[in-house]
Coordinates of C-alpha atoms in Angstrom, one line a residue:
M297 CA 7.1 23.5 -3.2
A298 CA 4.7 26.1 -1.9
K299 CA 6.4 28.6 -4.6
M300 CA 6.0 26.1 -7.3
A301 CA 3.1 24.8 -6.5
T302 CA 1.2 28.7 -7.0
S303 CA 2.6 29.3 -10.5
M304 CA 1.8 25.9 -11.5
V305 CA -2.4 26.8 -10.3
E306 CA -2.2 30.3 -11.9
S307 CA -0.5 28.5 -14.9
G308 CA -3.8 26.7 -14.8
E309 CA -2.4 23.5 -16.2
D310 CA -3.1 20.0 -14.0
V311 CA -1.1 20.6 -11.2
F312 CA -1.0 17.3 -9.3
R313 CA 0.3 15.9 -12.9
K314 CA 3.0 18.7 -12.6
M315 CA 4.0 17.7 -8.5
F316 CA 4.1 14.3 -10.0
K317 CA 6.2 14.2 -12.3
F318 CA 8.4 17.2 -9.7
Y319 CA 8.8 13.9 -7.2
K320 CA 9.7 10.9 -9.6
R321 CA 12.6 13.1 -11.7
R322 CA 15.9 10.9 -10.9
D323 CA 18.3 14.3 -12.9
P324 CA 18.3 16.1 -10.2
P325 CA 16.4 14.7 -7.9
P326 CA 14.2 16.4 -5.9
D327 CA 13.7 19.3 -2.7
L328 CA 11.8 17.0 0.5
R329 CA 12.1 20.3 2.6
G330 CA 8.9 20.5 2.1
V331 CA 7.4 17.0 2.3
V332 CA 5.8 16.5 5.9
D333 CA 7.6 13.6 7.9
F334 CA 5.2 11.8 10.5
S335 CA 8.1 10.4 12.3
S336 CA 9.6 13.4 13.0
E337 CA 8.6 16.4 14.0
P338 CA 5.7 17.1 11.5
L339 CA 5.1 21.4 10.4
A340 CA 3.7 22.3 13.2
D341 CA 1.1 24.5 10.3
K342 CA 0.0 21.5 8.3
V343 CA -0.6 18.9 11.3
A344 CA -2.1 18.1 14.7
P345 CA -3.0 15.5 16.8
A346 CA -5.8 13.0 15.3
H347 CA -8.3 11.0 18.1
L348 CA -8.3 7.7 18.3
E349 CA -11.5 5.8 19.8
A350 CA -9.0 3.8 22.8
A351 CA -11.2 2.0 24.6
A352 CA -12.5 -0.1 20.7
V353 CA -9.4 -2.1 21.2
S354 CA -8.2 -3.6 24.1
D355 CA -4.5 -4.0 24.4
E356 CA -4.8 -7.5 24.3
E357 CA -6.8 -7.5 20.8
A358 CA -4.2 -5.1 19.3
A359 CA -1.3 -7.2 20.3
R360 CA -3.3 -9.8 18.4
V361 CA -2.0 -8.7 15.5
G362 CA 0.6 -7.1 16.5
L363 CA 0.0 -3.3 17.5
R364 CA 0.6 -1.5 20.6
P365 CA -1.8 -0.5 22.9
V366 CA -4.2 2.1 20.7
R367 CA -3.5 4.7 23.6
D368 CA 0.0 5.0 22.3
W369 CA -0.5 5.1 18.5
R370 CA 1.0 8.5 17.0
A371 CA -1.6 10.0 15.5
F372 CA -2.0 13.0 12.8
S373 CA -4.8 14.3 11.3
L374 CA -3.8 17.0 8.1
Q375 CA -5.1 20.0 7.8
G376 CA -7.1 20.7 5.0
F377 CA -8.0 16.8 4.9
P378 CA -10.8 16.2 7.8
G379 CA -10.6 12.3 7.8
F380 CA -7.5 11.7 6.9
I381 CA -5.6 10.1 10.1
F382 CA -2.0 8.9 9.5
I383 CA -0.7 6.7 12.3
S384 CA 2.9 6.5 12.9
N385 CA 3.9 2.8 12.7
P386 CA 2.0 1.6 15.5
F387 CA 3.6 -1.6 15.0
L388 CA 5.0 -4.3 18.4
R389 CA 8.5 -4.6 17.3
G390 CA 9.6 -7.9 16.2
S391 CA 5.7 -7.8 14.9
Q392 CA 6.2 -6.3 10.9
P393 CA 7.8 -9.1 9.3
F394 CA 5.3 -11.5 9.7
W395 CA 2.8 -9.1 7.8
V396 CA 5.8 -8.9 5.2
R397 CA 5.8 -13.2 4.9
Q398 CA 2.8 -13.1 4.4
C399 CA 2.4 -10.2 1.7
L400 CA 5.1 -12.6 -0.4
K401 CA 4.6 -16.1 1.3
T402 CA 0.7 -16.3 2.2
Y403 CA -1.5 -13.3 -0.2
P404 CA 0.0 -14.5 -3.8
Q405 CA -0.8 -17.9 -2.8
K406 CA -3.9 -19.2 -5.4
P407 CA -7.0 -18.7 -5.6
N408 CA -5.5 -15.3 -5.4
V409 CA -5.1 -13.4 -8.4
C410 CA -2.4 -11.7 -9.0
N411 CA -0.4 -10.0 -12.5
L412 CA 1.3 -12.6 -13.6
D413 CA -2.1 -14.6 -14.4
L414 CA -2.7 -12.9 -17.6
H415 CA 0.6 -14.4 -19.0
M416 CA 1.0 -17.0 -17.2
S417 CA -0.1 -20.7 -17.0
A418 CA -2.3 -21.5 -13.8
C419 CA 0.4 -23.6 -12.4
D420 CA 3.8 -21.6 -12.9
T421 CA 1.7 -19.3 -10.3
Q422 CA 0.2 -22.2 -7.9
D423 CA 3.6 -21.1 -5.5
I424 CA 5.0 -18.1 -6.1
W425 CA 6.8 -18.5 -3.1
A426 CA 8.7 -22.1 -3.4
K427 CA 9.9 -21.5 -6.5
S428 CA 11.7 -18.0 -5.5
A429 CA 12.8 -18.1 -1.8
P430 CA 15.6 -20.4 -2.5
V431 CA 16.9 -18.1 -5.1
L432 CA 16.4 -15.1 -3.0
R433 CA 18.3 -17.1 -0.2
S434 CA 21.0 -17.6 -2.4
P435 CA 21.5 -14.7 -4.3
S436 CA 23.5 -15.0 -7.3
S437 CA 26.5 -12.5 -7.7
G438 CA 26.0 -11.9 -11.2
R439 CA 24.1 -8.7 -12.6
N440 CA 22.2 -10.8 -15.1
Q441 CA 20.6 -12.5 -12.5
P442 CA 17.1 -13.4 -13.5
K443 CA 14.2 -11.7 -12.2
T444 CA 12.4 -14.2 -9.7
L445 CA 8.7 -14.4 -9.9
L446 CA 8.4 -12.7 -6.7
E447 CA 10.2 -9.8 -8.3
K448 CA 7.6 -10.0 -11.3
L449 CA 4.9 -9.2 -9.2
H450 CA 3.3 -6.0 -9.7
W451 CA 0.4 -6.3 -8.1
V452 CA -2.0 -9.1 -5.8
T453 CA -5.8 -9.2 -5.2
L454 CA -7.7 -10.3 -2.1
G455 CA -11.3 -10.9 -1.4
Y456 CA -13.5 -9.3 -4.2
H457 CA -10.8 -9.0 -7.1
Y458 CA -10.8 -5.6 -8.7
N459 CA -11.7 -5.6 -11.9
W460 CA -9.0 -3.5 -13.9
D461 CA -10.2 -3.7 -17.4
T462 CA -14.5 -2.4 -16.4
K463 CA -12.8 -1.4 -12.8
T464 CA -15.6 -2.4 -10.5
Y465 CA -15.9 -5.2 -8.0
S466 CA -18.4 -8.3 -8.9
A467 CA -20.7 -11.4 -6.9
D468 CA -18.9 -14.2 -8.8
N469 CA -15.5 -12.5 -8.4
H470 CA -14.7 -13.4 -4.9
T471 CA -12.7 -15.6 -2.4
P472 CA -12.1 -15.7 1.0
F473 CA -10.9 -12.9 2.2
P474 CA -7.7 -13.8 4.9
A475 CA -8.7 -13.3 8.6
D476 CA -5.5 -12.3 10.2
L477 CA -5.4 -9.6 7.9
H478 CA -9.7 -8.6 8.8
S479 CA -8.6 -9.0 12.2
L480 CA -6.0 -5.9 11.8
S481 CA -7.9 -4.0 9.5
A482 CA -11.1 -4.1 11.7
R483 CA -8.7 -3.1 14.9
V484 CA -7.4 -0.3 13.6
A485 CA -10.5 0.8 11.9
S486 CA -12.5 1.0 15.2
A487 CA -9.5 2.6 17.3
C488 CA -10.6 5.7 14.2
G489 CA -14.5 5.9 15.1
F490 CA -14.8 3.0 12.6
P491 CA -16.8 0.1 14.2
G492 CA -18.5 -3.4 12.8
F493 CA -15.8 -2.4 9.8
R494 CA -15.6 -5.8 6.8
S495 CA -12.4 -6.2 4.9
E496 CA -14.3 -7.4 1.7
A497 CA -11.7 -6.4 -0.7
A498 CA -8.0 -5.6 -1.2
I499 CA -5.2 -4.9 -3.3
L500 CA -1.6 -5.3 -2.2
N501 CA 0.6 -3.6 -4.8
Y502 CA 4.5 -3.9 -4.7
Y503 CA 6.5 -1.5 -5.5
R504 CA 10.8 -1.6 -6.8
P505 CA 13.2 0.9 -6.6
D506 CA 12.5 2.5 -9.9
S507 CA 8.2 1.8 -9.6
S508 CA 5.0 4.7 -9.0
L509 CA 2.0 4.5 -8.5
G510 CA -0.5 6.8 -10.6
I511 CA -2.9 9.9 -10.0
H512 CA -6.0 8.5 -8.8
V513 CA -9.7 8.3 -7.0
D514 CA -10.6 4.8 -5.1
E515 CA -14.1 4.7 -6.4
S516 CA -15.2 1.5 -7.2
E517 CA -16.0 0.2 -4.1
L518 CA -20.4 1.3 -4.0
D519 CA -20.3 2.0 0.1
H520 CA -17.7 5.3 0.4
T521 CA -18.8 5.9 4.0
R522 CA -16.5 3.4 5.2
P523 CA -13.3 3.9 5.5
L524 CA -9.5 2.8 3.4
L525 CA -7.2 1.5 5.0
S526 CA -3.6 1.2 3.6
F527 CA -0.1 -0.1 5.3
S528 CA 3.3 -0.1 4.2
F529 CA 6.0 -2.2 5.3
G530 CA 9.6 -2.1 4.0
Q531 CA 11.5 1.3 1.3
S532 CA 9.4 3.8 2.3
A533 CA 7.4 6.3 -0.1
I534 CA 6.7 9.6 -1.5
F535 CA 2.8 10.2 -1.2
L536 CA 1.0 13.0 -2.5
L537 CA -2.8 13.5 -1.9
G538 CA -4.7 16.2 -2.8
G539 CA -8.2 17.0 -3.7
T540 CA -11.2 16.2 -5.7
R541 CA -9.7 18.2 -8.5
R542 CA -7.1 17.7 -10.6
Q543 CA -6.2 21.1 -10.6
D544 CA -6.1 21.1 -6.3
P545 CA -2.1 21.4 -5.3
P546 CA -1.3 17.8 -3.7
T547 CA 0.3 17.7 0.0
A548 CA 3.5 15.5 0.3
M549 CA 4.1 13.2 2.9
L550 CA 7.0 10.7 3.5
V551 CA 5.6 6.6 4.6
H552 CA 7.2 4.6 6.0
S553 CA 7.6 0.9 7.2
G554 CA 4.8 0.3 9.4
D555 CA 3.1 3.4 8.8
V556 CA -0.7 3.1 8.5
M557 CA -2.7 5.7 6.6
V558 CA -7.0 5.5 7.2
M559 CA -8.6 7.7 4.2
S560 CA -12.7 8.4 5.2
G561 CA -15.2 11.3 5.3
Q562 CA -14.0 14.2 2.9
S563 CA -11.2 12.3 2.5
R564 CA -12.6 8.9 0.8
L565 CA -13.2 10.0 -2.5
L566 CA -9.8 12.8 -2.7
Y567 CA -7.2 12.0 -5.9
H568 CA -3.7 11.1 -4.7
A569 CA -0.6 9.1 -5.8
V570 CA 2.8 7.7 -5.0
P571 CA 5.3 9.5 -7.3
R572 CA 8.4 7.6 -5.3
I573 CA 10.2 5.1 -3.8
L574 CA 12.8 5.7 -1.1
P575 CA 15.6 4.6 0.7
T576 CA 14.1 3.5 3.9
P577 CA 16.2 5.6 7.2
Q578 CA 18.2 3.1 9.1
G579 CA 15.4 3.6 12.2
H580 CA 12.9 2.3 10.5
A581 CA 15.4 -0.4 8.5
A582 CA 16.5 -1.6 11.9
L583 CA 12.7 -2.2 13.1
L584 CA 11.4 -4.1 10.3
E585 CA 14.7 -6.5 10.3
D586 CA 13.8 -6.7 14.1
L587 CA 12.3 -10.7 14.3
R588 CA 12.0 -10.8 18.4
P589 CA 9.4 -9.4 19.9
A590 CA 9.4 -6.4 22.7
S591 CA 8.6 -9.2 25.6
P592 CA 7.2 -12.6 26.4
Q593 CA 3.9 -11.5 27.4
Q594 CA 3.7 -10.1 23.7
A595 CA 5.3 -13.0 22.4
A596 CA 2.5 -15.2 23.5
A597 CA 0.1 -12.9 22.4
M598 CA 0.6 -11.8 18.7
L599 CA 1.5 -13.6 15.7
E600 CA 2.9 -16.8 14.2
P601 CA 7.4 -16.8 14.2
V602 CA 8.9 -16.1 11.1
S603 CA 11.2 -18.5 10.7
E604 CA 14.7 -17.2 9.9
E605 CA 14.5 -19.3 6.5
D606 CA 11.7 -17.1 5.2
W607 CA 13.3 -13.6 6.9
M608 CA 16.2 -14.4 4.7
A609 CA 14.0 -14.6 1.8
C610 CA 11.9 -11.9 2.8
S611 CA 14.7 -9.3 3.9
V612 CA 16.7 -10.1 0.6
Y613 CA 13.4 -9.1 -1.1
I614 CA 12.2 -5.5 1.1
Q615 CA 15.9 -4.5 1.2
K616 CA 15.2 -3.0 -1.6
S617 CA 11.3 -2.8 -1.9
R618 CA 8.7 -1.9 -0.7
L619 CA 4.4 -3.2 -0.1
N620 CA 1.6 -1.6 0.3
M621 CA -1.8 -3.7 1.4
T622 CA -4.5 -1.2 0.8
V623 CA -7.8 -2.7 2.6
R624 CA -11.8 -1.7 1.6
Q625 CA -15.8 -2.4 2.4
V626 CA -16.8 -2.8 -0.8
L627 CA -20.5 -3.2 0.4
G628 CA -23.3 -1.6 2.3
A629 CA -25.4 -2.5 4.2
G630 CA -28.3 -4.0 2.4
Q631 CA -26.3 -3.2 -1.0
S632 CA -25.9 -6.4 -2.9
F633 CA -24.1 -5.6 -6.5
P634 CA -25.7 -4.8 -9.9
V635 CA -26.9 -7.1 -12.9
A636 CA -24.4 -5.9 -15.4
P637 CA -24.6 -7.3 -19.1
P638 CA -22.4 -9.1 -20.1
S639 CA -18.8 -7.0 -21.4
S640 CA -16.9 -6.8 -23.9
V641 CA -13.7 -5.3 -22.9
T642 CA -10.7 -7.4 -23.3
R643 CA -8.0 -7.9 -21.3
T644 CA -5.3 -4.6 -21.0
D645 CA -1.3 -5.5 -21.4
K646 CA 0.2 -6.6 -17.7
S647 CA 2.5 -3.2 -18.6
E648 CA -0.5 -1.0 -18.1
I649 CA -2.7 -2.8 -15.4
G650 CA -3.9 -0.8 -12.6
G651 CA -1.3 2.6 -13.3
Y652 CA 1.5 0.7 -11.7
H653 CA 4.9 2.3 -13.3
D654 CA 8.3 0.3 -14.2
E655 CA 10.8 2.7 -15.3
D656 CA 13.1 -1.0 -17.5
P657 CA 13.9 -0.8 -20.6
G658 CA 11.3 -1.4 -23.0
K659 CA 8.0 -1.4 -21.1
R660 CA 5.5 0.8 -22.3
K661 CA 4.5 3.4 -19.4
R662 CA 0.8 3.9 -18.2
S663 CA 0.3 7.7 -17.8
D664 CA -0.3 8.6 -14.4
S665 CA -3.3 10.6 -15.8
D666 CA -4.9 7.5 -16.2
S667 CA -4.5 5.0 -13.3
A668 CA -6.9 3.6 -11.7
N669 CA -5.0 1.4 -9.3
E670 CA -4.9 1.8 -5.4
T671 CA -2.2 2.7 -2.9

């Protein structure tokens, strides 16, 4: 990988785009030997332990949102990327299914916004879960079974709803932010040295096996001093983290179910992308499928259990999909949204929203260079 990156720099071409295509290609598949894997033995020359504020979050507070005690987290920093923190699955056994269910059953509900709203009526998208779960629990053996609405879901926005046309947030496009997701985000942010973090917006991305997320920078928030938090569940992915320029060669890393990434400080405004979804390793899959809490004490403190009926549908979906939640604080202390003039921008085609790539035949694909979605 290093030789390839060097040749790209010398050629003066867009290094990130080249690397994106390298990891996205199917035939031949890319060589993953140079990809950082924090769940195993990460490369010593690139990775170092990251400092966490263990006293900032009590064990009880962590358990309430399904997290292990902060002192037990495996957190890493990456050489050359100050402010970037990678936390390798800090979740308690039995807690990941709760967040998977929230992503599939609760967060797509109205008044939250999703990609299906762009071409379907409000009544058709009123309860995506109710229309999809029975089909997922009893999948047809035929290959031509139509996709459920959940399988057509690409993104959901929470809190301040991101405007994909203008790439902005606004005060008049807002719904209440989920309290449980704020609790999770605030605890992770506090442990990483950001007390008082306010979860004001989130973008949820739903990846199928042939999906990817194009090259982008998260810069629409008005306050860049607060971190961007990323939570991943389900299948694994290759994540590329670059520099402030497209000519800066990115570092490739594996993201598994339960992993958390924090982009702050100098890493807050770096280019990044997801070129490829990979099957999750067996050990990570077993943790995801485990509905049992680690102990009776944790069961009492943890989140609402997931019913077997709900998990039957979630499990079928997650076996081939990746879920990602990115949470951000939009406004700093004393900030407010600027008054914008009326926009004449028309809606974008649904297949182009957010730089989300789908390789279904016949669909328009958006260039990864034009993407502005979140990881």
